[in-house]
Amino acid sequence: MISFGINIGKRSHNICRICFRTYDTDGVRVRFAPSPTGYLHLGGLRTALYNFLFAKKHNGKFILRIEDTDQTRLVAGATEQLQRDLEWSGIHIDEGPSQGGLAGPYLQSQRLNIYREQVQVLLENGSAYHCFCTERRLQLLRREALKKQEIPKYDNRCRHLSTEEVERRLEKGEMSCIRFKISEKEESFDDLIYGKIAYNISLNEGDPVIMKTDGFPTYHFANVVDDHLMKISHVLRGVEWQISTTKHLLLYRAFGWIPPSFGHLPLLMNSDGSKLSKRQGDIKISHYRESNIFPLALINFIVYSGGGFTKDLERNIKPKCYTIDELASQFDITRINSHSGKLMNDRLLEFNRLELRRKLQNEKELHNMVQQVKTLLKTTFAQRVEDGSLKFDDDHIRNVLLWSSERISKLSDLVSEDLAFIWVVPSNHHIVSKEVDTIKSLKTMLEGIEEQGDTKDLNAILKTFSQEHGIKFAALMKMLRHILSGLKEGPSVAEMMVILGKKNTLDRLENCINNAKT
Ligand code: GLU
């Protein structure tokens, strides 16, 4: 048995140990076990991410298991979308429905024979029993309890049926489900994040159903059986499941299995402390992807709110968007906060900006981003692609991207109204004939310059030009801004000229000369 002690010193309970127990030959094996009832949202991504980082840190395996036994809640295509969202986020699955693996199948609906076999073990050792109570009786029990202002719970009636009676009723073909006998004692466990958790399940519920009348297992049963058979060493999941863990531990005991270690991740909240709702469109991972948020920015945004990293990962001095490898090496489960994590929305764009800057320094990433911007341009300005007023080529996009590194937070900012002039040739030039001569001279002068240089040089050149031609500098700038961008506001004229490049600048001046009212 390998075990290494990790002192959860800041917590109120005694030292807790992360222990591999019987899993020493398999090492760390963690899983993300979503139900395919919808899209992947921030909370789900956080659970997957922390499992993934934990596996990576300990050279373990990250497993994706799809918990699809509640057939009534399935959403078509959700499993596939979920896998795409995880891959997009940089979370790579070692074993799962698409990757396969020795502990498969990884879809619970394909493991029904396993659950049926395992439930037999519990029936035979007396930990579970057939229950013949009808839905009508259960409803009456519920109603009765509510009337008496008691907690509605099953009264465990069928626990006491004799073996003969059970056999007789089964032979008659009476429908039954299987229930698990829960203990009436308080159970406790050491939560890797919350410390000691104690709970007496029987105070709030009767014996739970583990196998439904239709032969499908319930979540609790399938989850425990699979975690054991898949040799899961650590279960890291949302705190909403913490209350179920004592029930799961009773199931492990009934089977005679050694349970994994459990850690529950606190809730993720909005920055104002309100609950993230699944109905809020913007917690969908696909929403972030479609909003041009980079995967790593989203990942940093999530971990920023939840903690779980060594002190070295200090962001206060110099904000940084960490790579998955950096996060994994600094991951420390004992440092995960046990209070709810607040998502700081302004941080998301900051991380995105940092990630954009990092990507711009890498030739391959830059090339990919040029292609992404091209797609953005074509979709945003579809109409203009057709009428020819959209100007872009790879070199232009590349230069714009390099220019943009300090100015934008996401690629889509490049097609925003403010910056559309970079691509769209403005059509309205209200230039009168006396101004045409000035523009012509300016064009000739600019043609003579080898390269446009930087904004400072250009500004100086424009200033000299205005003095030599007896035009007020402000008036010249106003006119040029209009010619080059069609905008009244925006970056400085010199900056516009730098972004547009010499050729585009001259083309726009030429265009204006040709269209001027005479
Ligand atoms: N299927 C459960 C869910 O949807 C899994 C909970 C667990 O990780 O045990 O979140």
Short mmCIF file of C-alpha atoms and ligand atoms in Angstrom, two decimals:
data_model
loop_
_atom_site.label_atom_id
_atom_site.label_comp_id
_atom_site.label_asym_id
_atom_site.label_seq_id
_atom_site.Cartn_x
_atom_site.Cartn_y
_atom_site.Cartn_z
CA MET A 1 0.00 0.00 0.00
CA ILE A 2 1.42 3.36 -0.98
CA SER A 3 0.16 6.24 1.02
CA PHE A 4 1.39 9.74 1.38
CA GLY A 5 0.13 11.98 4.06
CA ILE A 6 -1.09 15.39 3.18
CA ASN A 7 -1.72 17.60 6.09
CA ILE A 8 -4.86 19.58 5.61
CA GLY A 9 -3.64 21.89 8.31
CA LYS A 10 -5.94 24.82 7.68
CA ARG A 11 -9.04 22.69 8.13
CA SER A 12 -10.71 22.16 11.43
CA HIS A 13 -10.51 18.38 11.45
CA ASN A 14 -7.63 16.03 12.05
CA ILE A 15 -4.99 15.18 9.51
CA CYS A 16 -6.54 13.64 6.46
CA ARG A 17 -4.62 11.34 4.19
CA ILE A 18 -4.86 10.83 0.49
CA CYS A 19 -4.42 7.14 0.35
CA PHE A 20 -4.13 4.79 -2.59
CA ARG A 21 -5.17 1.77 -0.57
CA THR A 22 -5.71 -1.23 -2.81
CA TYR A 23 -5.13 0.81 -5.90
CA ASP A 24 -1.40 0.89 -5.56
CA THR A 25 -0.85 -1.16 -8.69
CA ASP A 26 -3.14 1.03 -10.76
CA GLY A 27 -2.08 4.38 -9.33
CA VAL A 28 -4.36 7.36 -9.45
CA ARG A 29 -7.51 6.79 -11.49
CA VAL A 30 -10.12 9.50 -11.48
CA ARG A 31 -13.26 9.96 -13.48
CA PHE A 32 -15.69 12.55 -14.71
CA ALA A 33 -19.14 10.98 -14.73
CA PRO A 34 -21.69 13.32 -16.29
CA SER A 35 -25.23 12.43 -17.20
CA PRO A 36 -25.87 13.33 -20.83
CA THR A 37 -28.89 15.44 -19.98
CA GLY A 38 -27.66 18.62 -21.64
CA TYR A 39 -24.64 20.65 -22.51
CA LEU A 40 -21.41 20.93 -20.53
CA HIS A 41 -21.50 23.99 -18.31
CA LEU A 42 -18.94 25.75 -16.14
CA GLY A 43 -19.58 23.62 -13.04
CA GLY A 44 -19.16 20.41 -15.04
CA LEU A 45 -16.02 21.69 -16.70
CA ARG A 46 -14.57 22.61 -13.31
CA THR A 47 -15.18 19.05 -12.03
CA ALA A 48 -13.65 17.51 -15.15
CA LEU A 49 -10.70 19.90 -15.00
CA TYR A 50 -9.81 19.26 -11.35
CA ASN A 51 -9.98 15.51 -11.94
CA PHE A 52 -7.83 15.87 -15.03
CA LEU A 53 -5.24 18.04 -13.24
CA PHE A 54 -5.14 15.63 -10.33
CA ALA A 55 -4.55 12.69 -12.69
CA LYS A 56 -1.87 14.59 -14.58
CA LYS A 57 -0.11 15.65 -11.43
CA HIS A 58 0.08 12.05 -10.19
CA ASN A 59 0.71 10.39 -13.56
CA GLY A 60 -2.69 8.83 -13.28
CA LYS A 61 -5.57 8.21 -15.66
CA PHE A 62 -8.56 10.40 -16.40
CA ILE A 63 -11.67 8.45 -17.29
CA LEU A 64 -14.89 9.66 -18.85
CA ARG A 65 -17.93 7.64 -17.84
CA ILE A 66 -21.34 8.53 -19.16
CA GLU A 67 -24.08 7.99 -16.59
CA ASP A 68 -27.04 7.49 -18.86
CA THR A 69 -29.22 5.10 -16.91
CA ASP A 70 -32.04 7.60 -16.55
CA GLN A 71 -33.28 7.13 -20.07
CA THR A 72 -36.09 9.65 -19.66
CA ARG A 73 -33.65 12.56 -19.27
CA LEU A 74 -31.31 11.80 -22.15
CA VAL A 75 -30.63 14.53 -24.68
CA ALA A 76 -29.73 13.36 -28.18
CA GLY A 77 -26.15 14.19 -29.13
CA ALA A 78 -25.21 15.36 -25.61
CA THR A 79 -22.51 12.70 -25.12
CA GLU A 80 -20.76 13.59 -28.36
CA GLN A 81 -20.99 17.33 -27.65
CA LEU A 82 -19.64 16.79 -24.17
CA GLN A 83 -16.59 14.99 -25.50
CA ARG A 84 -15.99 17.73 -28.05
CA ASP A 85 -16.27 20.39 -25.34
CA LEU A 86 -13.76 18.56 -23.14
CA GLU A 87 -11.30 18.15 -25.97
CA TRP A 88 -11.70 21.80 -26.93
CA SER A 89 -10.91 22.76 -23.34
CA GLY A 90 -7.66 20.80 -23.46
CA ILE A 91 -8.90 18.00 -21.22
CA HIS A 92 -7.74 14.75 -22.75
CA ILE A 93 -9.51 11.56 -21.91
CA ASP A 94 -7.44 8.43 -21.26
CA GLU A 95 -10.35 6.01 -21.15
CA GLY A 96 -13.89 6.65 -22.24
CA PRO A 97 -16.65 5.84 -24.71
CA SER A 98 -14.57 6.92 -27.73
CA GLN A 99 -11.13 5.97 -26.42
CA GLY A 100 -12.08 2.56 -25.02
CA GLY A 101 -10.06 0.97 -22.22
CA LEU A 102 -9.85 -2.16 -20.13
CA ALA A 103 -12.54 -1.09 -17.65
CA GLY A 104 -15.19 -0.46 -20.33
CA PRO A 105 -17.82 -0.15 -21.54
CA TYR A 106 -17.87 3.47 -20.38
CA LEU A 107 -21.55 4.08 -21.08
CA GLN A 108 -23.65 2.86 -18.18
CA SER A 109 -26.49 1.84 -20.48
CA GLN A 110 -24.10 -0.76 -21.89
CA ARG A 111 -23.31 -2.18 -18.45
CA LEU A 112 -26.77 -3.33 -17.40
CA ASN A 113 -25.73 -6.99 -17.12
CA ILE A 114 -22.95 -5.95 -14.71
CA TYR A 115 -25.41 -4.17 -12.42
CA ARG A 116 -27.79 -7.10 -12.52
CA GLU A 117 -24.99 -9.44 -11.50
CA GLN A 118 -23.86 -7.14 -8.71
CA VAL A 119 -27.32 -6.56 -7.30
CA GLN A 120 -27.58 -10.32 -6.97
CA VAL A 121 -24.54 -10.23 -4.65
CA LEU A 122 -26.32 -7.81 -2.33
CA LEU A 123 -29.57 -9.80 -2.45
CA GLU A 124 -27.69 -12.95 -1.54
CA ASN A 125 -25.74 -11.44 1.33
CA GLY A 126 -28.88 -9.87 2.76
CA SER A 127 -27.97 -6.23 2.16
CA ALA A 128 -30.73 -5.68 -0.37
CA TYR A 129 -34.30 -6.90 -0.82
CA HIS A 130 -37.20 -7.02 -3.26
CA CYS A 131 -39.80 -4.36 -2.69
CA PHE A 132 -43.30 -4.88 -4.06
CA CYS A 133 -44.83 -1.62 -2.89
CA THR A 134 -46.88 0.01 -5.59
CA GLU A 135 -46.50 3.61 -6.70
CA ARG A 136 -49.94 4.18 -5.20
CA ARG A 137 -48.82 3.03 -1.76
CA LEU A 138 -45.70 5.14 -1.93
CA GLN A 139 -47.78 8.15 -2.85
CA LEU A 140 -50.07 7.54 0.09
CA LEU A 141 -47.07 7.32 2.41
CA ARG A 142 -45.78 10.61 1.05
CA ARG A 143 -49.12 12.33 1.45
CA GLU A 144 -49.55 10.99 4.96
CA ALA A 145 -46.10 12.24 6.02
CA LEU A 146 -46.68 15.68 4.55
CA LYS A 147 -49.98 15.91 6.38
CA LYS A 148 -48.17 15.18 9.64
CA GLN A 149 -45.42 17.62 8.66
CA GLU A 150 -42.87 14.81 8.67
CA ILE A 151 -40.13 14.08 6.14
CA PRO A 152 -41.65 11.79 3.50
CA LYS A 153 -39.69 8.57 3.40
CA TYR A 154 -40.23 4.94 2.58
CA ASP A 155 -41.20 2.95 5.70
CA ASN A 156 -39.02 -0.04 4.74
CA ARG A 157 -42.05 -2.33 4.85
CA CYS A 158 -40.75 -4.93 2.38
CA ARG A 159 -37.47 -5.25 4.33
CA HIS A 160 -39.36 -7.58 6.63
CA LEU A 161 -40.98 -9.93 4.10
CA SER A 162 -40.10 -13.59 4.58
CA THR A 163 -38.03 -15.37 1.94
CA GLU A 164 -41.03 -17.60 1.19
CA GLU A 165 -43.33 -14.66 0.60
CA VAL A 166 -40.80 -12.96 -1.67
CA GLU A 167 -40.42 -16.15 -3.71
CA ARG A 168 -44.17 -16.64 -3.94
CA ARG A 169 -44.76 -13.10 -5.15
CA LEU A 170 -41.91 -13.25 -7.64
CA GLU A 171 -43.26 -16.52 -9.01
CA LYS A 172 -46.66 -14.89 -9.40
CA GLY A 173 -44.89 -12.34 -11.59
CA GLU A 174 -45.45 -9.39 -9.26
CA MET A 175 -43.35 -6.34 -10.17
CA SER A 176 -40.58 -5.49 -7.76
CA CYS A 177 -37.70 -3.14 -7.41
CA ILE A 178 -34.60 -3.75 -5.29
CA ARG A 179 -33.91 -1.65 -2.24
CA PHE A 180 -30.73 -1.34 -0.22
CA LYS A 181 -30.84 -1.63 3.58
CA ILE A 182 -29.33 1.53 5.01
CA SER A 183 -28.03 1.66 8.52
CA GLU A 184 -29.62 3.80 11.18
CA LYS A 185 -26.28 4.97 12.45
CA GLU A 186 -24.42 8.12 11.63
CA GLU A 187 -21.72 7.50 9.04
CA SER A 188 -18.70 9.66 8.53
CA PHE A 189 -15.80 10.10 6.16
CA ASP A 190 -12.86 12.41 5.66
CA ASP A 191 -13.60 14.68 2.75
CA LEU A 192 -10.35 15.65 1.04
CA ILE A 193 -11.62 19.21 0.79
CA TYR A 194 -14.16 19.68 3.59
CA GLY A 195 -12.66 17.51 6.29
CA LYS A 196 -14.81 15.23 8.43
CA ILE A 197 -18.37 14.84 7.22
CA ALA A 198 -20.90 12.91 9.29
CA TYR A 199 -24.43 12.13 8.25
CA ASN A 200 -27.25 9.81 9.24
CA ILE A 201 -29.09 9.01 6.03
CA SER A 202 -31.93 7.19 7.74
CA LEU A 203 -33.13 10.44 9.29
CA ASN A 204 -34.10 11.73 5.87
CA GLU A 205 -34.87 8.71 3.76
CA GLY A 206 -35.96 5.12 3.84
CA ASP A 207 -34.12 2.27 2.13
CA PRO A 208 -33.21 3.60 -1.31
CA VAL A 209 -34.06 1.86 -4.56
CA ILE A 210 -30.93 0.56 -6.23
CA MET A 211 -32.56 -1.31 -9.12
CA LYS A 212 -35.78 -0.07 -10.63
CA THR A 213 -38.66 -2.29 -11.76
CA ASP A 214 -37.51 -1.81 -15.37
CA GLY A 215 -34.16 -3.45 -14.56
CA PHE A 216 -32.22 -0.17 -14.72
CA PRO A 217 -29.97 0.70 -11.77
CA THR A 218 -30.34 4.01 -9.96
CA TYR A 219 -27.52 6.54 -9.93
CA HIS A 220 -26.18 5.56 -6.49
CA PHE A 221 -25.85 1.89 -7.26
CA ALA A 222 -24.39 2.15 -10.76
CA ASN A 223 -22.01 4.88 -9.60
CA VAL A 224 -20.57 2.77 -6.77
CA VAL A 225 -20.34 -0.43 -8.82
CA ASP A 226 -18.57 1.39 -11.62
CA ASP A 227 -16.20 3.34 -9.42
CA HIS A 228 -15.13 0.04 -7.89
CA LEU A 229 -14.87 -1.96 -11.10
CA MET A 230 -13.12 0.90 -12.88
CA LYS A 231 -10.62 1.02 -9.98
CA ILE A 232 -11.27 4.67 -9.27
CA SER A 233 -8.85 5.80 -6.57
CA HIS A 234 -10.28 9.27 -5.89
CA VAL A 235 -13.74 10.62 -6.46
CA LEU A 236 -13.68 14.38 -6.97
CA ARG A 237 -17.14 15.71 -7.64
CA GLY A 238 -19.47 18.61 -6.92
CA VAL A 239 -20.50 19.28 -3.34
CA GLU A 240 -24.11 18.58 -4.25
CA TRP A 241 -23.15 14.89 -4.11
CA GLN A 242 -21.56 15.08 -0.67
CA ILE A 243 -24.74 14.05 1.05
CA SER A 244 -24.87 10.89 -1.08
CA THR A 245 -21.37 9.80 -0.14
CA THR A 246 -22.29 8.22 3.18
CA LYS A 247 -24.89 6.15 1.29
CA HIS A 248 -22.22 5.13 -1.18
CA LEU A 249 -19.90 4.15 1.64
CA LEU A 250 -22.60 1.84 3.02
CA LEU A 251 -22.81 0.19 -0.40
CA TYR A 252 -19.03 -0.31 -0.45
CA ARG A 253 -19.24 -1.89 2.97
CA ALA A 254 -22.10 -4.18 1.93
CA PHE A 255 -20.01 -5.43 -0.99
CA GLY A 256 -16.88 -5.76 1.15
CA TRP A 257 -15.05 -3.33 -1.12
CA ILE A 258 -12.54 -0.67 -0.08
CA PRO A 259 -13.91 2.72 -1.10
CA PRO A 260 -11.97 5.36 -2.99
CA SER A 261 -11.11 8.66 -1.30
CA PHE A 262 -13.72 11.38 -1.71
CA GLY A 263 -13.32 15.10 -2.21
CA HIS A 264 -16.20 17.45 -2.95
CA LEU A 265 -15.74 20.62 -4.90
CA PRO A 266 -17.57 23.71 -3.60
CA LEU A 267 -20.23 25.50 -5.61
CA LEU A 268 -19.31 27.96 -8.30
CA MET A 269 -21.22 31.22 -7.98
CA ASN A 270 -21.62 34.45 -9.87
CA SER A 271 -19.45 37.30 -8.61
CA ASP A 272 -22.43 38.76 -6.72
CA GLY A 273 -22.84 35.48 -4.84
CA SER A 274 -25.93 34.37 -6.76
CA LYS A 275 -26.24 30.82 -8.02
CA LEU A 276 -25.13 29.92 -11.54
CA SER A 277 -28.20 28.67 -13.25
CA LYS A 278 -28.12 26.11 -16.02
CA ARG A 279 -30.69 28.25 -17.75
CA GLN A 280 -28.17 31.09 -17.94
CA GLY A 281 -26.99 30.70 -21.52
CA ASP A 282 -23.54 32.00 -20.75
CA ILE A 283 -22.48 29.14 -18.54
CA LYS A 284 -22.46 26.78 -21.51
CA ILE A 285 -18.97 25.90 -22.69
CA SER A 286 -20.09 26.27 -26.29
CA HIS A 287 -21.10 29.86 -25.52
CA TYR A 288 -17.50 30.70 -24.59
CA ARG A 289 -16.14 28.94 -27.63
CA GLU A 290 -18.55 30.82 -29.87
CA SER A 291 -17.60 34.10 -28.15
CA ASN A 292 -13.96 33.61 -29.16
CA ILE A 293 -12.73 32.86 -25.68
CA PHE A 294 -9.59 30.73 -25.78
CA PRO A 295 -9.80 27.40 -23.93
CA LEU A 296 -6.89 28.23 -21.66
CA ALA A 297 -8.42 31.57 -20.70
CA LEU A 298 -11.61 29.77 -19.66
CA ILE A 299 -9.60 27.21 -17.69
CA ASN A 300 -7.67 29.93 -15.84
CA PHE A 301 -10.90 31.81 -15.19
CA ILE A 302 -12.33 28.70 -13.51
CA VAL A 303 -9.32 27.81 -11.40
CA TYR A 304 -8.86 31.43 -10.37
CA SER A 305 -12.12 31.27 -8.47
CA GLY A 306 -11.60 27.92 -6.83
CA GLY A 307 -8.02 27.70 -5.67
CA GLY A 308 -6.19 24.40 -5.39
CA PHE A 309 -2.68 25.45 -6.32
CA THR A 310 0.58 25.92 -4.52
CA LYS A 311 1.71 29.36 -3.47
CA ASP A 312 4.12 29.46 -6.42
CA LEU A 313 1.18 30.02 -8.67
CA GLU A 314 0.90 33.56 -7.50
CA ARG A 315 -1.00 35.81 -9.81
CA ASN A 316 -1.13 38.96 -7.77
CA ILE A 317 2.33 40.13 -8.67
CA LYS A 318 2.10 39.48 -12.38
CA PRO A 319 -1.14 38.22 -13.92
CA LYS A 320 -0.53 35.12 -15.97
CA CYS A 321 -2.58 32.67 -17.99
CA TYR A 322 -1.09 29.31 -17.03
CA THR A 323 -0.79 26.33 -19.33
CA ILE A 324 -2.39 23.01 -18.41
CA ASP A 325 1.06 21.57 -17.61
CA GLU A 326 1.87 24.46 -15.29
CA LEU A 327 -1.49 24.13 -13.57
CA ALA A 328 -1.07 20.35 -13.18
CA SER A 329 2.38 20.62 -11.68
CA GLN A 330 1.19 23.24 -9.17
CA PHE A 331 -2.07 21.48 -8.37
CA ASP A 332 -2.54 20.75 -4.69
CA ILE A 333 -5.88 19.31 -3.69
CA THR A 334 -5.46 20.41 -0.09
CA ARG A 335 -5.50 24.01 -1.21
CA ILE A 336 -8.90 23.88 -2.87
CA ASN A 337 -11.12 26.36 -1.09
CA SER A 338 -13.99 24.84 0.83
CA HIS A 339 -16.09 27.97 0.44
CA SER A 340 -18.00 28.70 -2.75
CA GLY A 341 -15.94 30.01 -5.62
CA LYS A 342 -16.97 33.33 -7.14
CA LEU A 343 -16.45 33.76 -10.85
CA MET A 344 -14.85 37.12 -11.53
CA ASN A 345 -16.16 37.93 -14.97
CA ASP A 346 -13.72 40.75 -15.71
CA ARG A 347 -10.89 38.26 -15.25
CA LEU A 348 -12.06 36.18 -18.17
CA LEU A 349 -11.22 38.86 -20.73
CA GLU A 350 -7.97 39.58 -18.98
CA PHE A 351 -6.94 35.93 -19.25
CA ASN A 352 -8.04 35.92 -22.85
CA ARG A 353 -5.88 38.93 -23.61
CA LEU A 354 -2.89 37.26 -21.97
CA GLU A 355 -3.50 34.08 -23.92
CA LEU A 356 -3.84 36.06 -27.16
CA ARG A 357 -0.50 37.70 -26.47
CA ARG A 358 1.13 34.35 -25.82
CA LYS A 359 -0.30 32.84 -29.00
CA LEU A 360 0.92 35.75 -31.09
CA GLN A 361 4.47 34.83 -30.21
CA ASN A 362 4.14 31.39 -31.71
CA GLU A 363 4.32 31.10 -35.49
CA LYS A 364 1.99 28.11 -35.72
CA GLU A 365 -0.60 29.65 -33.41
CA LEU A 366 -0.38 32.89 -35.34
CA HIS A 367 -1.02 31.06 -38.58
CA ASN A 368 -4.09 29.36 -37.05
CA MET A 369 -5.39 32.67 -35.78
CA VAL A 370 -5.05 34.22 -39.24
CA GLN A 371 -7.36 31.48 -40.49
CA GLN A 372 -9.76 32.06 -37.59
CA VAL A 373 -9.92 35.78 -38.32
CA LYS A 374 -10.57 35.01 -41.98
CA THR A 375 -13.56 32.88 -41.01
CA LEU A 376 -14.78 35.61 -38.67
CA LEU A 377 -14.49 38.19 -41.44
CA LYS A 378 -16.36 36.07 -43.93
CA THR A 379 -19.23 35.43 -41.54
CA THR A 380 -19.44 38.93 -40.09
CA PHE A 381 -19.21 40.74 -43.41
CA ALA A 382 -20.77 38.14 -45.69
CA GLN A 383 -22.50 40.80 -47.77
CA ARG A 384 -19.29 42.75 -48.31
CA VAL A 385 -17.38 39.69 -49.44
CA GLU A 386 -19.78 39.60 -52.35
CA ASP A 387 -19.71 43.28 -53.27
CA GLY A 388 -15.90 43.41 -53.03
CA SER A 389 -15.70 46.14 -50.38
CA LEU A 390 -13.99 43.80 -47.93
CA LYS A 391 -10.22 43.84 -48.13
CA PHE A 392 -8.13 41.21 -46.47
CA ASP A 393 -5.29 38.88 -47.23
CA ASP A 394 -3.15 36.71 -44.98
CA ASP A 395 -0.39 39.32 -44.64
CA HIS A 396 -2.80 42.07 -43.75
CA ILE A 397 -4.55 39.89 -41.14
CA ARG A 398 -1.19 38.88 -39.73
CA ASN A 399 -0.06 42.49 -39.36
CA VAL A 400 -3.35 43.47 -37.81
CA LEU A 401 -3.08 40.61 -35.34
CA LEU A 402 0.41 41.64 -34.31
CA TRP A 403 -0.73 45.23 -33.93
CA SER A 404 -3.74 44.17 -31.90
CA SER A 405 -1.93 42.32 -29.14
CA GLU A 406 -2.09 45.21 -26.67
CA ARG A 407 -5.47 46.46 -27.78
CA ILE A 408 -7.99 43.65 -28.00
CA SER A 409 -9.21 40.91 -25.67
CA LYS A 410 -10.73 38.54 -28.20
CA LEU A 411 -10.41 37.91 -31.89
CA SER A 412 -13.99 38.99 -32.47
CA ASP A 413 -13.03 42.53 -31.32
CA LEU A 414 -11.30 42.80 -34.70
CA VAL A 415 -14.65 42.71 -36.47
CA SER A 416 -16.40 45.02 -34.02
CA GLU A 417 -17.88 48.29 -35.29
CA ASP A 418 -14.88 50.29 -34.06
CA LEU A 419 -12.35 48.24 -35.95
CA ALA A 420 -14.39 47.23 -38.99
CA PHE A 421 -12.61 49.96 -40.99
CA ILE A 422 -9.52 47.76 -41.02
CA TRP A 423 -11.31 45.47 -43.44
CA VAL A 424 -14.15 47.44 -44.92
CA VAL A 425 -13.38 50.20 -47.41
CA PRO A 426 -15.53 53.18 -46.40
CA SER A 427 -17.84 54.38 -49.11
CA ASN A 428 -19.03 57.80 -47.97
CA HIS A 429 -16.44 60.45 -48.69
CA HIS A 430 -17.90 63.88 -48.36
CA ILE A 431 -14.81 65.50 -49.74
CA VAL A 432 -15.24 68.67 -51.66
CA SER A 433 -13.12 69.60 -54.66
CA LYS A 434 -10.85 72.04 -52.84
CA GLU A 435 -9.84 69.24 -50.50
CA VAL A 436 -9.02 66.89 -53.34
CA ASP A 437 -5.80 68.74 -54.12
CA THR A 438 -4.66 68.35 -50.52
CA ILE A 439 -5.38 64.61 -50.61
CA LYS A 440 -3.58 64.29 -53.93
CA SER A 441 -0.49 66.00 -52.53
CA LEU A 442 -0.63 63.92 -49.39
CA LYS A 443 -0.86 60.77 -51.48
CA THR A 444 2.14 61.78 -53.58
CA MET A 445 4.08 62.55 -50.45
CA LEU A 446 3.20 59.23 -48.83
CA GLU A 447 4.09 57.32 -51.99
CA GLY A 448 7.55 58.78 -51.66
CA ILE A 449 8.08 57.34 -48.21
CA GLU A 450 9.65 53.92 -48.24
CA GLU A 451 7.62 52.40 -45.42
CA GLN A 452 5.06 54.06 -43.26
CA GLY A 453 7.13 53.51 -40.13
CA ASP A 454 5.58 53.79 -36.72
CA THR A 455 2.86 56.08 -35.47
CA LYS A 456 5.35 58.58 -34.06
CA ASP A 457 7.14 59.01 -37.39
CA LEU A 458 3.87 59.24 -39.24
CA ASN A 459 2.51 61.82 -36.89
CA ALA A 460 5.57 63.96 -37.43
CA ILE A 461 5.22 63.59 -41.20
CA LEU A 462 1.55 64.56 -41.09
CA LYS A 463 2.31 67.56 -38.92
CA THR A 464 4.97 68.83 -41.33
CA PHE A 465 2.56 68.25 -44.20
CA SER A 466 -0.18 70.29 -42.52
CA GLN A 467 2.22 73.17 -41.86
CA GLU A 468 3.58 73.15 -45.40
CA HIS A 469 0.09 73.17 -46.89
CA GLY A 470 -1.36 75.71 -44.52
CA ILE A 471 -4.05 73.40 -43.13
CA LYS A 472 -4.82 73.12 -39.47
CA PHE A 473 -3.52 69.79 -38.18
CA ALA A 474 -6.85 69.00 -36.45
CA ALA A 475 -8.79 69.65 -39.64
CA LEU A 476 -6.46 67.45 -41.64
CA MET A 477 -6.82 64.66 -39.09
CA LYS A 478 -10.59 64.91 -39.13
CA MET A 479 -10.68 64.64 -42.90
CA LEU A 480 -8.21 61.77 -43.00
CA ARG A 481 -9.97 59.85 -40.28
CA HIS A 482 -13.12 60.07 -42.30
CA ILE A 483 -11.47 59.02 -45.54
CA LEU A 484 -9.61 56.12 -44.03
CA SER A 485 -12.28 54.75 -41.72
CA GLY A 486 -15.60 56.47 -42.26
CA LEU A 487 -15.55 56.96 -38.47
CA LYS A 488 -15.69 60.05 -36.32
CA GLU A 489 -13.78 58.38 -33.52
CA GLY A 490 -11.35 55.54 -33.09
CA PRO A 491 -7.61 55.04 -33.09
CA SER A 492 -5.42 58.01 -34.04
CA VAL A 493 -4.99 58.67 -37.78
CA ALA A 494 -1.34 57.69 -37.69
CA GLU A 495 -2.27 54.46 -35.96
CA MET A 496 -4.95 53.77 -38.54
CA MET A 497 -2.38 54.23 -41.26
CA VAL A 498 -0.05 51.79 -39.55
CA ILE A 499 -2.80 49.17 -39.16
CA LEU A 500 -3.97 49.57 -42.73
CA GLY A 501 -0.45 49.45 -44.14
CA LYS A 502 0.93 51.62 -46.93
CA LYS A 503 -0.93 49.98 -49.79
CA ASN A 504 -4.38 50.09 -48.19
CA THR A 505 -3.84 53.66 -47.04
CA LEU A 506 -2.91 54.81 -50.54
CA ASP A 507 -5.79 52.82 -52.06
CA ARG A 508 -8.25 54.56 -49.77
CA LEU A 509 -6.87 57.98 -50.60
CA GLU A 510 -7.08 57.13 -54.28
CA ASN A 511 -10.62 55.87 -53.85
CA CYS A 512 -11.56 59.12 -52.19
CA ILE A 513 -10.00 61.21 -54.95
CA ASN A 514 -11.92 59.25 -57.58
CA ASN A 515 -15.24 59.57 -55.73
CA ALA A 516 -14.95 63.20 -54.69
CA LYS A 517 -17.77 65.53 -55.65
CA THR A 518 -16.51 68.01 -58.22
N1 GLU B 1 -23.86 11.48 -12.88
C1 GLU B 1 -23.54 12.34 -11.79
C2 GLU B 1 -23.61 13.77 -12.33
O1 GLU B 1 -24.30 13.97 -13.26
C3 GLU B 1 -22.19 11.98 -11.27
C4 GLU B 1 -21.89 12.38 -9.87
C5 GLU B 1 -20.58 11.77 -9.45
O2 GLU B 1 -19.56 12.25 -9.94
O3 GLU B 1 -20.60 10.81 -8.71
O4 GLU B 1 -23.04 14.72 -11.88
#
